[in-house]
Amino acid sequence: MKISQFAKKFKTKITTIRYYTDKNLLYPKLKGSYYDYDASCEKDMEYIIKYKQMGFSINEIIKIITYKRFSKTLNSIEIELINNILEDKKSELHSQIKELKTRIEYIDTFSNELELQTKKEIYGFPFSCVHLLICPHCGEQLTLYECNVTSKGIVNGKCKCVTCIYECTIENGIINCREDRLLIKNKSELNKLNFLNQSLCEQFDYLGSKIKTLKDFWDKGNVFLFNGADIEIISMSLLDKTEVNKTYIFTESSYDVLTDVKIKVEAKNLKGNFLFICHKDIIPLKKCADRLIDLFGINMNAIHASETTCNIDITKEIILPNSKFCGTYFHCTSENRTLNTIDSMYMDDNSITKIYNNIGIKIQTKELIGQSNELGKLLPLERYKEELLGITTVTGILS
């Protein structure tokens, strides 16, 4: 029969039949201008299909069929040779099954580990920090009611001042002082992760390593306040080492951004007391923090003069006198093309230094640690995208 009929009979493509013919697995007879695939070809094709179902490669099938073709009737030696090939294939398949089972076990183990991470208990507001909750208007201790608690603290609840009308809530372990939900363009974790390429990650890693060298800052502090907390805190690995008797406060104006940070902190299963506060203008805590960490927040305040990040003037209200400060900021360089088209007060290095002084931070050290033309991708203003920005670390004391 012609090749098209032969292919149709075995439900395969004509190109596949041609391939088998080229490999001498099929020996059709030439009839005029076309090949005739006879009964012997049909028998060979049945064997090819059978061997393929057993998992043999084309080269292995060629080897077996060659043995068969040398003898019309297989003798004991040839049968033994073919049986050896079949046994080898069985051993190979058993080995593959074992390997696949092992891989499935690895997948199940890893999947279970991931599931355990997602099932970690939500960090609630720590019981040991309840005494810090005060009315920001009159200073009275806040009363907690309708609370849902776990071993990790107060997960949900309400806070109110019995003296005045102030109220706030605890939602998923976050003190929420906002009645609205601030949505900030490009501030979600997903958008940020899209921008965190290898170059930016390396820069954040280096920046974090510089901040972590401030040994006295971290070792001698007791209550650490992260102003305008964002995923940069995680990217810089600033929370690699926390202590069970110390307190870490994260403030942000966007509930969604703060939730992203909280999830990352929970995944690390860290030691210590962790407070997450979403606020707009006031924070219902006593003065308790003796360390302030601000990563680029001063820039946000200066650029917007609004609430797109936690304002240091607000967070200062819960910071003890003479507390230590460390932070980072970005600024225009001499190579900026847009330096003359933007308000220099917002991005000029000297002007930003003055802002620190105006809000009561006495600068002790300042170091330019690098420049980047990718940092603008993380900012809410498109005009800084691809601009070369200087990155500076700063330490100081709050008056």
Coordinates of N, CA and C in Angstrom, one line a residue, residues 81-306:
L81 N 19.6 -12.7 23.7 CA 20.1 -11.3 23.5 C 18.9 -10.3 23.6
I82 N 17.8 -10.7 22.9 CA 16.6 -9.7 23.0 C 16.1 -9.7 24.4
N83 N 16.0 -10.9 25.0 CA 15.5 -10.9 26.4 C 16.4 -10.0 27.4
N84 N 17.7 -10.1 27.1 CA 18.7 -9.2 27.9 C 18.4 -7.7 27.7
I85 N 18.1 -7.4 26.4 CA 17.7 -6.0 26.2 C 16.4 -5.6 26.9
L86 N 15.4 -6.6 26.9 CA 14.2 -6.3 27.5 C 14.4 -6.2 29.1
E87 N 15.2 -7.0 29.6 CA 15.5 -7.0 31.1 C 16.2 -5.7 31.4
D88 N 17.2 -5.3 30.6 CA 17.8 -4.0 30.8 C 16.9 -2.8 30.8
K89 N 15.9 -2.9 29.9 CA 14.9 -1.8 29.8 C 14.0 -1.8 31.1
K90 N 13.7 -3.0 31.5 CA 12.9 -3.1 32.8 C 13.6 -2.5 34.0
S91 N 14.9 -2.8 34.1 CA 15.7 -2.3 35.1 C 15.8 -0.8 35.1
E92 N 16.0 -0.3 33.8 CA 16.0 1.2 33.6 C 14.7 1.8 34.0
L93 N 13.6 1.2 33.6 CA 12.3 1.8 34.0 C 12.0 1.7 35.5
H94 N 12.5 0.6 36.2 CA 12.3 0.6 37.6 C 13.1 1.7 38.3
S95 N 14.3 1.9 37.7 CA 15.2 3.0 38.3 C 14.5 4.3 38.1
Q96 N 13.9 4.5 37.0 CA 13.2 5.8 36.7 C 12.0 6.0 37.6
I97 N 11.3 4.8 37.9 CA 10.1 4.9 38.8 C 10.6 5.3 40.2
K98 N 11.7 4.7 40.6 CA 12.3 5.0 41.9 C 12.7 6.4 42.0
E99 N 13.3 6.9 41.0 CA 13.7 8.3 40.9 C 12.5 9.3 41.0
L100 N 11.5 8.9 40.2 CA 10.3 9.7 40.1 C 9.6 9.7 41.5
K101 N 9.5 8.6 42.2 CA 8.9 8.5 43.5 C 9.7 9.4 44.5
T102 N 11.0 9.4 44.4 CA 11.8 10.3 45.2 C 11.5 11.7 45.0
R103 N 11.4 12.1 43.7 CA 11.1 13.5 43.3 C 9.8 13.9 43.8
I104 N 8.8 13.0 43.7 CA 7.4 13.3 44.2 C 7.5 13.5 45.7
E105 N 8.3 12.7 46.5 CA 8.5 12.8 47.9 C 9.1 14.2 48.2
Y106 N 10.1 14.6 47.4 CA 10.7 15.9 47.6 C 9.7 17.0 47.4
I107 N 8.9 16.9 46.4 CA 7.8 17.9 46.1 C 6.8 18.0 47.2
D108 N 6.4 16.8 47.7 CA 5.4 16.7 48.8 C 6.0 17.4 50.1
T109 N 7.3 17.1 50.4 CA 8.0 17.6 51.5 C 8.0 19.2 51.4
F110 N 8.5 19.6 50.3 CA 8.6 21.1 50.1 C 7.2 21.8 50.1
S111 N 6.2 21.1 49.6 CA 4.9 21.7 49.6 C 4.3 21.7 51.0
N112 N 4.6 20.7 51.8 CA 4.2 20.7 53.2 C 4.9 21.8 54.0
E113 N 6.2 22.0 53.7 CA 6.9 23.1 54.4 C 6.3 24.5 54.0
L114 N 6.0 24.7 52.8 CA 5.3 25.9 52.4 C 4.0 26.1 53.1
E115 N 3.2 25.0 53.2 CA 1.9 25.0 53.8 C 2.1 25.4 55.3
L116 N 3.1 24.8 55.9 CA 3.4 25.1 57.3 C 3.7 26.6 57.5
Q117 N 4.4 27.2 56.6 CA 4.7 28.6 56.6 C 3.5 29.4 56.6
T118 N 2.6 29.1 55.7 CA 1.3 29.8 55.5 C 0.4 29.7 56.7
K119 N 0.6 28.6 57.5 CA -0.2 28.3 58.7 C 0.4 28.8 59.9
K120 N 1.5 29.6 59.8 CA 2.1 30.2 61.0 C 1.1 31.1 61.7
E121 N 1.1 31.1 63.0 CA 0.1 32.0 63.7 C 0.4 33.4 63.4
I122 N -0.7 34.2 63.3 CA -0.6 35.6 63.0 C -0.1 36.3 64.3
Y123 N 0.9 37.2 64.1 CA 1.3 38.0 65.2 C 0.2 38.9 65.6
G124 N -0.2 38.8 66.9 CA -1.1 39.8 67.4 C -0.4 40.9 68.1
F125 N -1.2 41.9 68.6 CA -0.5 42.9 69.4 C -0.1 42.3 70.7
P126 N 1.2 42.4 71.1 CA 1.8 41.7 72.3 C 1.1 42.1 73.6
F127 N 0.8 41.1 74.4 CA 0.2 41.3 75.7 C 1.2 42.2 76.5
S128 N 2.5 42.0 76.4 CA 3.4 42.7 77.2 C 3.5 44.2 76.8
C129 N 2.9 44.6 75.7 CA 2.9 46.0 75.3 C 1.6 46.7 75.4
V130 N 0.6 46.1 76.0 CA -0.7 46.7 76.2 C -0.6 48.0 77.0
H131 N 0.3 48.0 78.0 CA 0.5 49.2 78.8 C 0.9 50.4 78.0
L132 N 1.5 50.2 76.8 CA 1.9 51.3 76.0 C 0.8 52.0 75.3
L133 N -0.4 51.4 75.2 CA -1.5 52.0 74.4 C -2.1 53.1 75.2
I134 N -2.0 54.3 74.7 CA -2.6 55.5 75.4 C -3.3 56.4 74.4
C135 N -4.2 57.2 74.9 CA -5.0 58.1 74.1 C -4.0 59.2 73.6
P136 N -3.9 59.5 72.3 CA -2.9 60.5 71.9 C -3.4 61.9 72.2
H137 N -4.7 62.1 72.6 CA -5.2 63.4 72.9 C -5.0 63.7 74.4
C138 N -5.4 62.8 75.3 CA -5.4 63.1 76.7 C -4.4 62.3 77.5
G139 N -3.8 61.3 76.9 CA -2.7 60.5 77.6 C -3.2 59.4 78.5
E140 N -4.6 59.2 78.5 CA -5.1 58.2 79.4 C -4.9 56.8 78.8
Q141 N -4.8 55.8 79.6 CA -4.6 54.4 79.1 C -5.9 54.0 78.3
L142 N -5.7 53.4 77.2 CA -6.8 52.9 76.3 C -7.4 51.7 76.9
T143 N -8.7 51.5 76.8 CA -9.4 50.4 77.2 C -9.6 49.4 76.0
L144 N -9.3 48.2 76.2 CA -9.5 47.2 75.1 C -10.8 46.4 75.3
Y145 N -11.5 46.1 74.3 CA -12.8 45.3 74.4 C -13.0 44.6 73.1
E146 N -13.9 43.6 73.1 CA -14.3 42.8 72.0 C -13.0 42.2 71.3
C147 N -12.2 41.6 72.1 CA -10.9 41.2 71.6 C -10.9 39.7 71.3
N148 N -10.1 39.4 70.2 CA -9.9 38.0 69.8 C -8.4 37.7 70.0
V149 N -8.1 36.8 71.0 CA -6.7 36.6 71.3 C -6.2 35.2 71.0
T150 N -4.9 35.1 70.8 CA -4.2 33.8 70.6 C -2.9 33.9 71.5
S151 N -2.2 32.8 71.4 CA -0.9 32.8 72.2 C 0.1 33.8 71.6
K152 N -0.2 34.3 70.4 CA 0.7 35.4 69.8 C 0.2 36.8 70.1
G153 N -0.8 36.9 70.9 CA -1.3 38.3 71.3 C -2.7 38.6 70.8
I154 N -3.0 39.9 70.8 CA -4.4 40.3 70.4 C -4.5 40.4 68.9
V155 N -5.3 39.6 68.3 CA -5.4 39.6 66.8 C -6.4 40.6 66.3
N156 N -7.5 40.6 66.9 CA -8.6 41.6 66.6 C -9.2 42.2 67.8
G157 N -9.6 43.4 67.8 CA -10.2 44.1 68.9 C -10.4 45.5 68.7
K158 N -10.9 46.2 69.8 CA -11.2 47.6 69.7 C -10.5 48.3 70.9
C159 N -10.1 49.5 70.7 CA -9.5 50.3 71.7 C -10.2 51.7 71.8
K160 N -10.5 52.1 73.0 CA -11.1 53.4 73.2 C -10.7 54.1 74.5
C161 N -10.8 55.4 74.4 CA -10.4 56.2 75.6 C -11.7 56.5 76.3
V162 N -11.8 56.2 77.6 CA -13.0 56.4 78.4 C -13.2 57.9 78.8
T163 N -12.1 58.7 78.6 CA -12.1 60.1 79.0 C -12.6 61.0 77.8
C164 N -12.1 60.7 76.6 CA -12.5 61.4 75.4 C -13.0 60.5 74.4
I165 N -13.2 60.9 73.2 CA -13.9 60.1 72.2 C -12.9 59.3 71.3
Y166 N -11.7 59.3 71.6 CA -10.7 58.6 70.7 C -10.9 57.1 70.6
E167 N -10.9 56.5 69.4 CA -11.0 55.1 69.2 C -10.1 54.6 68.1
C168 N -9.6 53.4 68.2 CA -8.9 52.8 67.1 C -9.2 51.3 67.2
T169 N -8.7 50.5 66.2 CA -9.0 49.1 66.2 C -7.7 48.3 66.0
I170 N -7.8 47.0 66.4 CA -6.7 46.1 66.1 C -7.3 45.1 65.0
E171 N -6.7 45.1 63.8 CA -7.1 44.2 62.7 C -6.0 43.3 62.3
N172 N -6.2 42.0 62.5 CA -5.1 41.1 62.1 C -3.8 41.4 62.7
G173 N -3.8 41.9 64.0 CA -2.6 42.2 64.7 C -2.0 43.6 64.4
I174 N -2.7 44.3 63.6 CA -2.3 45.7 63.2 C -3.1 46.7 63.9
I175 N -2.5 47.7 64.6 CA -3.2 48.8 65.2 C -3.6 49.7 64.0
N176 N -4.8 49.8 63.8 CA -5.3 50.7 62.7 C -5.9 51.9 63.2
C177 N -5.2 53.0 62.9 CA -5.7 54.4 63.4 C -6.4 55.1 62.3
R178 N -6.6 54.5 61.1 CA -7.2 55.2 60.0 C -8.6 54.6 59.8
E179 N -9.5 55.5 59.4 CA -10.8 55.1 59.1 C -10.9 54.8 57.6
D180 N -10.0 55.4 56.8 CA -9.9 55.1 55.4 C -8.8 54.2 55.1
R181 N -8.7 53.8 53.8 CA -7.6 52.9 53.4 C -6.8 53.6 52.3
L182 N -5.6 54.0 52.7 CA -4.8 54.8 51.7 C -4.2 53.8 50.7
L183 N -4.5 54.1 49.4 CA -3.9 53.3 48.3 C -2.8 54.1 47.6
I184 N -1.6 53.5 47.6 CA -0.5 54.3 47.0 C -0.1 53.5 45.7
K185 N -0.1 54.2 44.6 CA 0.4 53.6 43.3 C 1.8 53.1 43.4
N186 N 1.9 51.9 42.9 CA 3.2 51.2 42.9 C 3.8 50.9 44.3
K187 N 3.0 50.9 45.3 CA 3.5 50.6 46.6 C 3.2 49.2 47.1
S188 N 2.4 48.5 46.3 CA 2.1 47.1 46.6 C 3.4 46.2 46.5
E189 N 3.4 45.1 47.3 CA 4.5 44.2 47.3 C 4.8 43.7 45.9
L190 N 3.7 43.3 45.2 CA 3.9 42.7 43.9 C 4.6 43.7 42.9
N191 N 4.1 44.9 42.9 CA 4.8 45.9 42.0 C 6.2 46.1 42.4
K192 N 6.5 46.2 43.7 CA 7.9 46.4 44.1 C 8.8 45.2 43.7
L193 N 8.2 44.0 43.9 CA 9.0 42.8 43.6 C 9.4 42.8 42.1
N194 N 8.5 43.3 41.3 CA 8.7 43.4 39.8 C 9.9 44.2 39.5
F195 N 10.2 45.2 40.4 CA 11.3 46.2 40.1 C 12.6 45.7 40.8
L196 N 12.5 44.8 41.8 CA 13.7 44.4 42.5 C 14.5 43.4 41.7
N197 N 15.2 43.9 40.7 CA 16.1 43.1 39.9 C 17.4 42.8 40.7
Q198 N 18.3 42.0 40.1 CA 19.5 41.6 40.8 C 20.3 42.8 41.3
S199 N 20.4 43.8 40.4 CA 21.2 45.0 40.7 C 20.6 45.8 41.9
L200 N 19.3 46.0 42.0 CA 18.7 46.6 43.1 C 18.8 45.8 44.4
C201 N 18.7 44.5 44.3 CA 18.8 43.6 45.4 C 20.2 43.7 46.0
E202 N 21.2 43.7 45.1 CA 22.6 43.9 45.6 C 22.8 45.2 46.3
Q203 N 22.2 46.3 45.7 CA 22.4 47.6 46.4 C 21.7 47.6 47.7
F204 N 20.5 47.1 47.8 CA 19.8 47.0 49.1 C 20.6 46.2 50.1
D205 N 21.1 45.1 49.6 CA 21.9 44.2 50.5 C 23.1 44.9 51.0
Y206 N 23.8 45.6 50.2 CA 25.0 46.4 50.6 C 24.6 47.5 51.6
L207 N 23.5 48.2 51.3 CA 23.0 49.2 52.1 C 22.6 48.7 53.5
G208 N 22.0 47.5 53.5 CA 21.6 46.9 54.8 C 22.9 46.5 55.6
S209 N 23.9 46.0 54.9 CA 25.1 45.6 55.6 C 25.8 46.8 56.2
K210 N 25.7 47.9 55.6 CA 26.3 49.2 56.2 C 25.6 49.6 57.4
I211 N 24.2 49.5 57.4 CA 23.4 49.9 58.5 C 23.6 48.9 59.7
K212 N 23.8 47.6 59.4 CA 24.0 46.6 60.4 C 25.4 46.7 61.1
T213 N 26.3 47.5 60.5 CA 27.6 47.6 61.2 C 27.5 48.6 62.4
L214 N 26.4 49.3 62.5 CA 26.2 50.2 63.7 C 26.0 49.4 64.9
K215 N 27.0 48.7 65.5 CA 26.8 47.8 66.5 C 26.1 48.3 67.8
D216 N 26.6 49.5 68.3 CA 26.0 50.1 69.4 C 24.5 50.4 69.2
F217 N 24.2 50.8 68.0 CA 22.8 51.2 67.7 C 21.9 50.0 67.9
W218 N 22.3 48.8 67.4 CA 21.4 47.6 67.5 C 21.6 46.9 68.9
D219 N 22.8 46.9 69.4 CA 23.0 46.1 70.6 C 22.4 46.8 71.8
K220 N 22.5 48.1 71.9 CA 22.1 48.8 73.1 C 20.7 49.4 73.0
G221 N 20.1 49.3 71.9 CA 18.7 49.8 71.8 C 17.7 48.7 72.4
N222 N 16.6 49.2 72.8 CA 15.5 48.3 73.4 C 14.2 48.3 72.6
V223 N 13.9 49.5 72.1 CA 12.6 49.6 71.3 C 13.0 50.3 70.0
F224 N 12.8 49.6 68.9 CA 13.2 50.0 67.6 C 12.0 50.4 66.8
L225 N 12.0 51.7 66.3 CA 10.8 52.2 65.5 C 11.2 52.3 64.1
F226 N 10.6 51.6 63.2 CA 10.8 51.6 61.8 C 9.8 52.6 61.1
N227 N 10.2 53.8 60.8 CA 9.3 54.8 60.2 C 9.1 54.5 58.8
G228 N 7.8 54.5 58.4 CA 7.4 54.3 57.0 C 7.9 52.9 56.5
A229 N 7.6 51.9 57.4 CA 8.1 50.5 57.1 C 7.6 50.0 55.8
D230 N 8.6 49.4 55.0 CA 8.2 48.9 53.7 C 9.1 47.7 53.5
I231 N 9.0 47.0 52.3 CA 9.7 45.8 52.1 C 11.2 46.0 52.0
E232 N 11.7 47.2 51.9 CA 13.1 47.5 51.9 C 13.7 46.9 53.2
I233 N 12.9 47.0 54.3 CA 13.4 46.4 55.6 C 13.8 45.0 55.4
I234 N 12.9 44.2 54.7 CA 13.2 42.8 54.5 C 14.3 42.6 53.5
S235 N 14.3 43.4 52.4 CA 15.3 43.3 51.4 C 16.7 43.6 51.9
M236 N 16.8 44.5 52.9 CA 18.1 44.8 53.5 C 18.5 43.8 54.6
S237 N 17.6 42.9 54.9 CA 17.9 41.9 56.0 C 18.2 42.5 57.3
L238 N 17.5 43.6 57.6 CA 17.7 44.3 58.9 C 17.2 43.5 60.1
L239 N 16.3 42.5 59.8 CA 15.7 41.8 60.9 C 16.3 40.3 61.0
D240 N 17.5 40.2 60.6 CA 18.1 38.8 60.6 C 18.3 38.4 62.1
K241 N 18.6 39.3 62.9 CA 18.8 39.0 64.4 C 18.0 39.9 65.2
T242 N 17.0 39.3 65.8 CA 16.1 40.0 66.8 C 16.2 39.3 68.1
E243 N 15.9 40.1 69.2 CA 16.0 39.5 70.5 C 14.7 39.5 71.3
V244 N 14.5 38.4 72.1 CA 13.2 38.1 72.7 C 12.8 39.2 73.6
N245 N 13.7 40.0 74.2 CA 13.3 41.0 75.2 C 13.2 42.4 74.6
K246 N 13.3 42.5 73.3 CA 13.3 43.8 72.6 C 12.0 43.9 71.8
T247 N 11.7 45.2 71.5 CA 10.4 45.5 70.8 C 10.7 46.2 69.5
Y248 N 10.0 45.8 68.5 CA 10.2 46.4 67.1 C 8.8 46.9 66.6
I249 N 8.8 48.2 66.4 CA 7.6 48.9 66.0 C 7.7 49.3 64.5
F250 N 6.7 48.9 63.7 CA 6.6 49.3 62.3 C 5.4 50.2 62.0
T251 N 5.7 51.4 61.5 CA 4.6 52.3 61.3 C 4.6 52.6 59.8
E252 N 3.4 52.7 59.3 CA 3.1 53.0 57.8 C 1.8 53.7 57.7
S253 N 1.6 54.4 56.6 CA 0.3 55.1 56.4 C -0.6 54.2 55.5
S254 N 0.0 53.2 54.8 CA -0.8 52.3 54.0 C -1.0 51.0 54.7
Y255 N -2.2 50.6 54.9 CA -2.6 49.4 55.6 C -2.0 48.2 54.7
D256 N -2.2 48.2 53.4 CA -1.8 47.1 52.5 C -0.3 46.9 52.6
V257 N 0.5 48.1 52.5 CA 1.9 48.0 52.6 C 2.4 47.4 53.9
L258 N 1.7 47.8 55.0 CA 2.1 47.3 56.3 C 1.8 45.8 56.4
T259 N 0.7 45.4 55.8 CA 0.3 44.0 55.8 C 1.4 43.2 55.1
D260 N 1.9 43.7 54.0 CA 3.0 43.0 53.3 C 4.2 42.8 54.2
V261 N 4.6 43.9 54.9 CA 5.7 43.8 55.8 C 5.4 42.8 56.9
K262 N 4.2 42.8 57.5 CA 3.9 41.9 58.6 C 4.0 40.4 58.2
I263 N 3.5 40.2 57.0 CA 3.5 38.8 56.5 C 5.0 38.3 56.4
K264 N 5.8 39.2 55.9 CA 7.3 38.8 55.7 C 7.9 38.6 57.1
V265 N 7.5 39.4 58.1 CA 8.1 39.3 59.4 C 7.6 38.0 60.0
E266 N 6.3 37.7 59.9 CA 5.8 36.4 60.4 C 6.4 35.2 59.8
A267 N 6.8 35.3 58.5 CA 7.4 34.1 57.8 C 8.8 33.8 58.4
K268 N 9.4 34.9 59.0 CA 10.8 34.7 59.5 C 10.7 34.0 60.9
N269 N 9.5 34.0 61.5 CA 9.4 33.5 62.9 C 10.4 34.0 63.9
L270 N 10.4 35.3 64.0 CA 11.5 36.0 64.7 C 11.1 36.1 66.2
K271 N 12.2 36.3 67.0 CA 12.0 36.5 68.5 C 11.7 38.0 68.7
G272 N 11.0 38.3 69.8 CA 10.8 39.7 70.2 C 9.3 40.0 70.2
N273 N 9.1 41.3 70.5 CA 7.7 41.9 70.5 C 7.6 42.7 69.2
F274 N 6.5 42.5 68.5 CA 6.4 43.2 67.2 C 5.0 44.0 67.2
L275 N 5.1 45.3 66.9 CA 4.0 46.1 66.8 C 3.9 46.7 65.4
F276 N 2.7 46.6 64.9 CA 2.4 47.2 63.5 C 1.3 48.2 63.6
I277 N 1.7 49.4 63.2 CA 0.7 50.6 63.4 C 0.5 51.3 62.1
C278 N -0.8 51.3 61.6 CA -1.2 52.0 60.4 C -1.8 53.3 60.9
H279 N -1.2 54.5 60.5 CA -1.7 55.7 61.1 C -1.7 56.8 60.0
K280 N -2.5 57.9 60.3 CA -2.5 59.0 59.4 C -1.8 60.2 60.0
D281 N -2.1 60.5 61.2 CA -1.6 61.7 61.8 C -1.1 61.5 63.3
I282 N -1.8 60.6 64.0 CA -1.4 60.4 65.4 C -1.2 58.9 65.7
I283 N -0.4 58.6 66.7 CA -0.1 57.2 67.1 C -0.4 57.1 68.6
P284 N -1.3 56.1 68.9 CA -1.7 55.9 70.3 C -0.8 55.1 71.2
L285 N 0.5 55.6 71.2 CA 1.5 54.9 72.1 C 2.2 55.9 73.0
K286 N 2.6 55.4 74.1 CA 3.5 56.2 75.0 C 4.9 56.4 74.3
K287 N 5.6 57.4 74.8 CA 7.0 57.6 74.4 C 7.7 56.3 74.9
C288 N 8.3 55.6 74.0 CA 8.9 54.3 74.4 C 10.1 54.0 73.5
A289 N 10.1 54.4 72.3 CA 11.2 54.1 71.3 C 12.5 54.8 71.6
D290 N 13.6 54.1 71.7 CA 14.9 54.7 71.8 C 15.8 54.6 70.6
R291 N 15.2 54.0 69.5 CA 15.9 53.9 68.3 C 14.9 54.2 67.1
L292 N 15.3 55.0 66.2 CA 14.5 55.3 65.0 C 15.2 54.9 63.7
I293 N 14.6 54.2 62.9 CA 15.2 53.8 61.6 C 14.2 54.3 60.5
D294 N 14.8 55.1 59.6 CA 14.0 55.7 58.5 C 14.7 55.4 57.2
L295 N 14.1 54.6 56.3 CA 14.7 54.2 55.0 C 13.9 55.0 53.9
F296 N 14.5 56.1 53.5 CA 14.0 56.9 52.4 C 12.7 57.6 52.7
G297 N 12.2 57.5 54.0 CA 10.9 58.2 54.3 C 11.0 59.7 54.3
I298 N 12.2 60.2 54.6 CA 12.4 61.6 54.6 C 12.2 62.2 53.2
N299 N 12.6 61.4 52.2 CA 12.4 61.9 50.8 C 10.9 61.9 50.5
M300 N 10.2 60.9 50.9 CA 8.7 60.9 50.6 C 8.0 62.1 51.3
N301 N 8.4 62.4 52.5 CA 7.8 63.6 53.2 C 8.1 64.8 52.4
A302 N 9.4 65.0 52.0 CA 9.8 66.2 51.4 C 9.2 66.3 50.0
I303 N 9.1 65.2 49.2 CA 8.6 65.3 47.9 C 7.1 65.6 47.9
H304 N 6.4 65.0 48.8 CA 4.9 65.1 48.8 C 4.4 66.1 49.8
A305 N 5.1 66.3 50.9 CA 4.6 67.1 52.0 C 3.2 66.7 52.3
S306 N 3.0 65.3 52.3 CA 1.6 64.8 52.5 C 1.8 63.5 53.3

